[in-house]
Amino acid sequence: MFRRAFWFTTGAAAGVWATTKVQRKLRSLAPDALAVRAAGKAVEGGHRLKDFALDVRAGMAQRESELNSALGLDAPPGPPPGPPLGHVEAPGLPGQAPRPQLGPAHHRQGTERPHDRNEDH
């Protein structure tokens, strides 16, 4: 009698355990659960990508400072050199060469090009 009760209880426990396992698996494969899991993975991947980008930026800044040190570009800039004594600047922006006068548009285009720019191509 105890033997039958033991096996009956063991079978019932195994059935409950198997049913619970199957129900959990079915719930994890439901569309809404899959969507939640995919969204979580996407967010996790985004965080990894952000961390990678920050590491790359930090490495770039470090390498740039190393190169600036090696080339002597990290020294503070001195005052800009002024024009030599007796130098007279042309009208316009400082240090800018005067622009040549080009004339009307048809002289710049040449004779073989049409003058109407609104023409369909």
PDB file of C-alpha atoms in Angstrom:
ATOM      1  CA  MET A   1       0.000   0.000   0.000  1.00  0.00           C
ATOM      2  CA  PHE A   2       2.786   2.435   0.855  1.00  0.00           C
ATOM      3  CA  ARG A   3       4.548   1.486  -2.313  1.00  0.00           C
ATOM      4  CA  ARG A   4       1.553   2.461  -4.456  1.00  0.00           C
ATOM      5  CA  ALA A   5       1.115   5.728  -2.557  1.00  0.00           C
ATOM      6  CA  PHE A   6       4.808   6.528  -3.069  1.00  0.00           C
ATOM      7  CA  TRP A   7       4.637   5.971  -6.832  1.00  0.00           C
ATOM      8  CA  PHE A   8       1.336   7.818  -7.114  1.00  0.00           C
ATOM      9  CA  THR A   9       2.800  10.833  -5.285  1.00  0.00           C
ATOM     10  CA  THR A  10       5.999  10.669  -7.360  1.00  0.00           C
ATOM     11  CA  GLY A  11       3.991  10.592 -10.620  1.00  0.00           C
ATOM     12  CA  ALA A  12       1.750  13.453  -9.524  1.00  0.00           C
ATOM     13  CA  ALA A  13       4.772  15.556  -8.552  1.00  0.00           C
ATOM     14  CA  ALA A  14       6.454  14.785 -11.889  1.00  0.00           C
ATOM     15  CA  GLY A  15       3.251  15.738 -13.735  1.00  0.00           C
ATOM     16  CA  VAL A  16       2.941  19.039 -11.866  1.00  0.00           C
ATOM     17  CA  TRP A  17       6.622  19.801 -12.468  1.00  0.00           C
ATOM     18  CA  ALA A  18       6.368  19.009 -16.210  1.00  0.00           C
ATOM     19  CA  THR A  19       3.148  21.012 -16.586  1.00  0.00           C
ATOM     20  CA  THR A  20       4.727  24.011 -14.870  1.00  0.00           C
ATOM     21  CA  LYS A  21       7.811  23.781 -17.111  1.00  0.00           C
ATOM     22  CA  VAL A  22       5.702  23.592 -20.267  1.00  0.00           C
ATOM     23  CA  GLN A  23       3.501  26.517 -19.182  1.00  0.00           C
ATOM     24  CA  ARG A  24       6.562  28.683 -18.473  1.00  0.00           C
ATOM     25  CA  LYS A  25       8.043  27.853 -21.863  1.00  0.00           C
ATOM     26  CA  LEU A  26       4.770  28.637 -23.637  1.00  0.00           C
ATOM     27  CA  ARG A  27       4.523  31.986 -21.837  1.00  0.00           C
ATOM     28  CA  SER A  28       8.106  32.848 -22.765  1.00  0.00           C
ATOM     29  CA  LEU A  29       7.352  32.109 -26.438  1.00  0.00           C
ATOM     30  CA  ALA A  30       4.193  34.247 -26.550  1.00  0.00           C
ATOM     31  CA  PRO A  31       4.396  37.230 -28.944  1.00  0.00           C
ATOM     32  CA  ASP A  32       4.206  39.876 -26.218  1.00  0.00           C
ATOM     33  CA  ALA A  33       6.963  38.185 -24.202  1.00  0.00           C
ATOM     34  CA  LEU A  34       9.129  37.941 -27.315  1.00  0.00           C
ATOM     35  CA  ALA A  35       8.557  41.644 -28.024  1.00  0.00           C
ATOM     36  CA  VAL A  36       9.542  42.598 -24.468  1.00  0.00           C
ATOM     37  CA  ARG A  37      12.660  40.451 -24.677  1.00  0.00           C
ATOM     38  CA  ALA A  38      13.623  41.901 -28.079  1.00  0.00           C
ATOM     39  CA  ALA A  39      13.135  45.453 -26.792  1.00  0.00           C
ATOM     40  CA  GLY A  40      15.321  44.685 -23.792  1.00  0.00           C
ATOM     41  CA  LYS A  41      18.057  43.284 -26.026  1.00  0.00           C
ATOM     42  CA  ALA A  42      17.830  46.358 -28.286  1.00  0.00           C
ATOM     43  CA  VAL A  43      18.220  48.708 -25.317  1.00  0.00           C
ATOM     44  CA  GLU A  44      21.136  46.662 -24.037  1.00  0.00           C
ATOM     45  CA  GLY A  45      22.773  46.786 -27.469  1.00  0.00           C
ATOM     46  CA  GLY A  46      22.235  50.539 -27.595  1.00  0.00           C
ATOM     47  CA  HIS A  47      23.968  50.957 -24.239  1.00  0.00           C
ATOM     48  CA  ARG A  48      26.894  48.855 -25.457  1.00  0.00           C
ATOM     49  CA  LEU A  49      27.122  50.930 -28.645  1.00  0.00           C
ATOM     50  CA  LYS A  50      27.034  54.162 -26.633  1.00  0.00           C
ATOM     51  CA  ASP A  51      29.791  52.900 -24.325  1.00  0.00           C
ATOM     52  CA  PHE A  52      31.862  51.899 -27.366  1.00  0.00           C
ATOM     53  CA  ALA A  53      31.397  55.345 -28.943  1.00  0.00           C
ATOM     54  CA  LEU A  54      32.455  57.036 -25.698  1.00  0.00           C
ATOM     55  CA  ASP A  55      35.556  54.822 -25.520  1.00  0.00           C
ATOM     56  CA  VAL A  56      36.414  55.666 -29.132  1.00  0.00           C
ATOM     57  CA  ARG A  57      36.012  59.402 -28.463  1.00  0.00           C
ATOM     58  CA  ALA A  58      38.216  59.190 -25.381  1.00  0.00           C
ATOM     59  CA  GLY A  59      40.862  57.301 -27.364  1.00  0.00           C
ATOM     60  CA  MET A  60      40.675  59.833 -30.185  1.00  0.00           C
ATOM     61  CA  ALA A  61      41.127  62.736 -27.763  1.00  0.00           C
ATOM     62  CA  GLN A  62      44.072  61.006 -26.103  1.00  0.00           C
ATOM     63  CA  ARG A  63      45.717  60.237 -29.439  1.00  0.00           C
ATOM     64  CA  GLU A  64      45.116  63.800 -30.660  1.00  0.00           C
ATOM     65  CA  SER A  65      46.811  65.210 -27.574  1.00  0.00           C
ATOM     66  CA  GLU A  66      49.740  62.801 -28.086  1.00  0.00           C
ATOM     67  CA  LEU A  67      50.105  63.909 -31.703  1.00  0.00           C
ATOM     68  CA  ASN A  68      49.819  67.583 -30.753  1.00  0.00           C
ATOM     69  CA  SER A  69      52.557  67.091 -28.157  1.00  0.00           C
ATOM     70  CA  ALA A  70      54.767  65.274 -30.652  1.00  0.00           C
ATOM     71  CA  LEU A  71      54.314  68.009 -33.261  1.00  0.00           C
ATOM     72  CA  GLY A  72      54.643  70.855 -30.766  1.00  0.00           C
ATOM     73  CA  LEU A  73      51.133  72.112 -31.419  1.00  0.00           C
ATOM     74  CA  ASP A  74      50.051  72.067 -27.790  1.00  0.00           C
ATOM     75  CA  ALA A  75      51.919  75.283 -26.924  1.00  0.00           C
ATOM     76  CA  PRO A  76      49.646  78.246 -26.229  1.00  0.00           C
ATOM     77  CA  PRO A  77      49.325  80.474 -29.276  1.00  0.00           C
ATOM     78  CA  GLY A  78      51.211  83.751 -29.182  1.00  0.00           C
ATOM     79  CA  PRO A  79      49.930  87.077 -30.424  1.00  0.00           C
ATOM     80  CA  PRO A  80      49.176  87.100 -34.151  1.00  0.00           C
ATOM     81  CA  PRO A  81      51.919  88.632 -36.260  1.00  0.00           C
ATOM     82  CA  GLY A  82      51.064  92.146 -37.354  1.00  0.00           C
ATOM     83  CA  PRO A  83      51.720  93.709 -40.723  1.00  0.00           C
ATOM     84  CA  PRO A  84      55.242  94.965 -41.333  1.00  0.00           C
ATOM     85  CA  LEU A  85      55.983  98.619 -40.705  1.00  0.00           C
ATOM     86  CA  GLY A  86      55.028 100.901 -43.554  1.00  0.00           C
ATOM     87  CA  HIS A  87      52.515  98.364 -44.971  1.00  0.00           C
ATOM     88  CA  VAL A  88      49.246  99.788 -46.273  1.00  0.00           C
ATOM     89  CA  GLU A  89      46.283  97.410 -46.624  1.00  0.00           C
ATOM     90  CA  ALA A  90      43.968  97.509 -49.627  1.00  0.00           C
ATOM     91  CA  PRO A  91      40.290  98.272 -48.928  1.00  0.00           C
ATOM     92  CA  GLY A  92      38.251  95.207 -47.883  1.00  0.00           C
ATOM     93  CA  LEU A  93      38.938  92.613 -45.262  1.00  0.00           C
ATOM     94  CA  PRO A  94      42.366  92.615 -43.612  1.00  0.00           C
ATOM     95  CA  GLY A  95      44.795  90.317 -45.378  1.00  0.00           C
ATOM     96  CA  GLN A  96      42.434  89.698 -48.303  1.00  0.00           C
ATOM     97  CA  ALA A  97      43.593  90.236 -51.874  1.00  0.00           C
ATOM     98  CA  PRO A  98      41.334  92.415 -54.029  1.00  0.00           C
ATOM     99  CA  ARG A  99      38.848  90.493 -56.206  1.00  0.00           C
ATOM    100  CA  PRO A 100      39.168  90.794 -59.975  1.00  0.00           C
ATOM    101  CA  GLN A 101      36.298  92.407 -61.846  1.00  0.00           C
ATOM    102  CA  LEU A 102      34.648  89.800 -64.110  1.00  0.00           C
ATOM    103  CA  GLY A 103      32.078  91.799 -66.086  1.00  0.00           C
ATOM    104  CA  PRO A 104      28.626  90.625 -67.277  1.00  0.00           C
ATOM    105  CA  ALA A 105      27.604  86.975 -67.090  1.00  0.00           C
ATOM    106  CA  HIS A 106      27.679  86.333 -70.857  1.00  0.00           C
ATOM    107  CA  HIS A 107      31.375  87.254 -70.948  1.00  0.00           C
ATOM    108  CA  ARG A 108      32.151  84.651 -68.265  1.00  0.00           C
ATOM    109  CA  GLN A 109      30.164  81.880 -69.937  1.00  0.00           C
ATOM    110  CA  GLY A 110      31.548  82.111 -73.422  1.00  0.00           C
ATOM    111  CA  THR A 111      29.618  82.187 -76.689  1.00  0.00           C
ATOM    112  CA  GLU A 112      28.716  78.486 -76.948  1.00  0.00           C
ATOM    113  CA  ARG A 113      26.791  78.311 -73.629  1.00  0.00           C
ATOM    114  CA  PRO A 114      23.161  79.431 -73.327  1.00  0.00           C
ATOM    115  CA  HIS A 115      22.380  82.503 -71.246  1.00  0.00           C
ATOM    116  CA  ASP A 116      19.058  81.309 -69.834  1.00  0.00           C
ATOM    117  CA  ARG A 117      19.735  79.370 -66.601  1.00  0.00           C
ATOM    118  CA  ASN A 118      16.041  78.520 -66.129  1.00  0.00           C
ATOM    119  CA  GLU A 119      16.019  76.354 -69.230  1.00  0.00           C
ATOM    120  CA  ASP A 120      14.956  72.702 -68.748  1.00  0.00           C
ATOM    121  CA  HIS A 121      17.797  70.232 -69.060  1.00  0.00           C
TER     122      HIS A 121
END
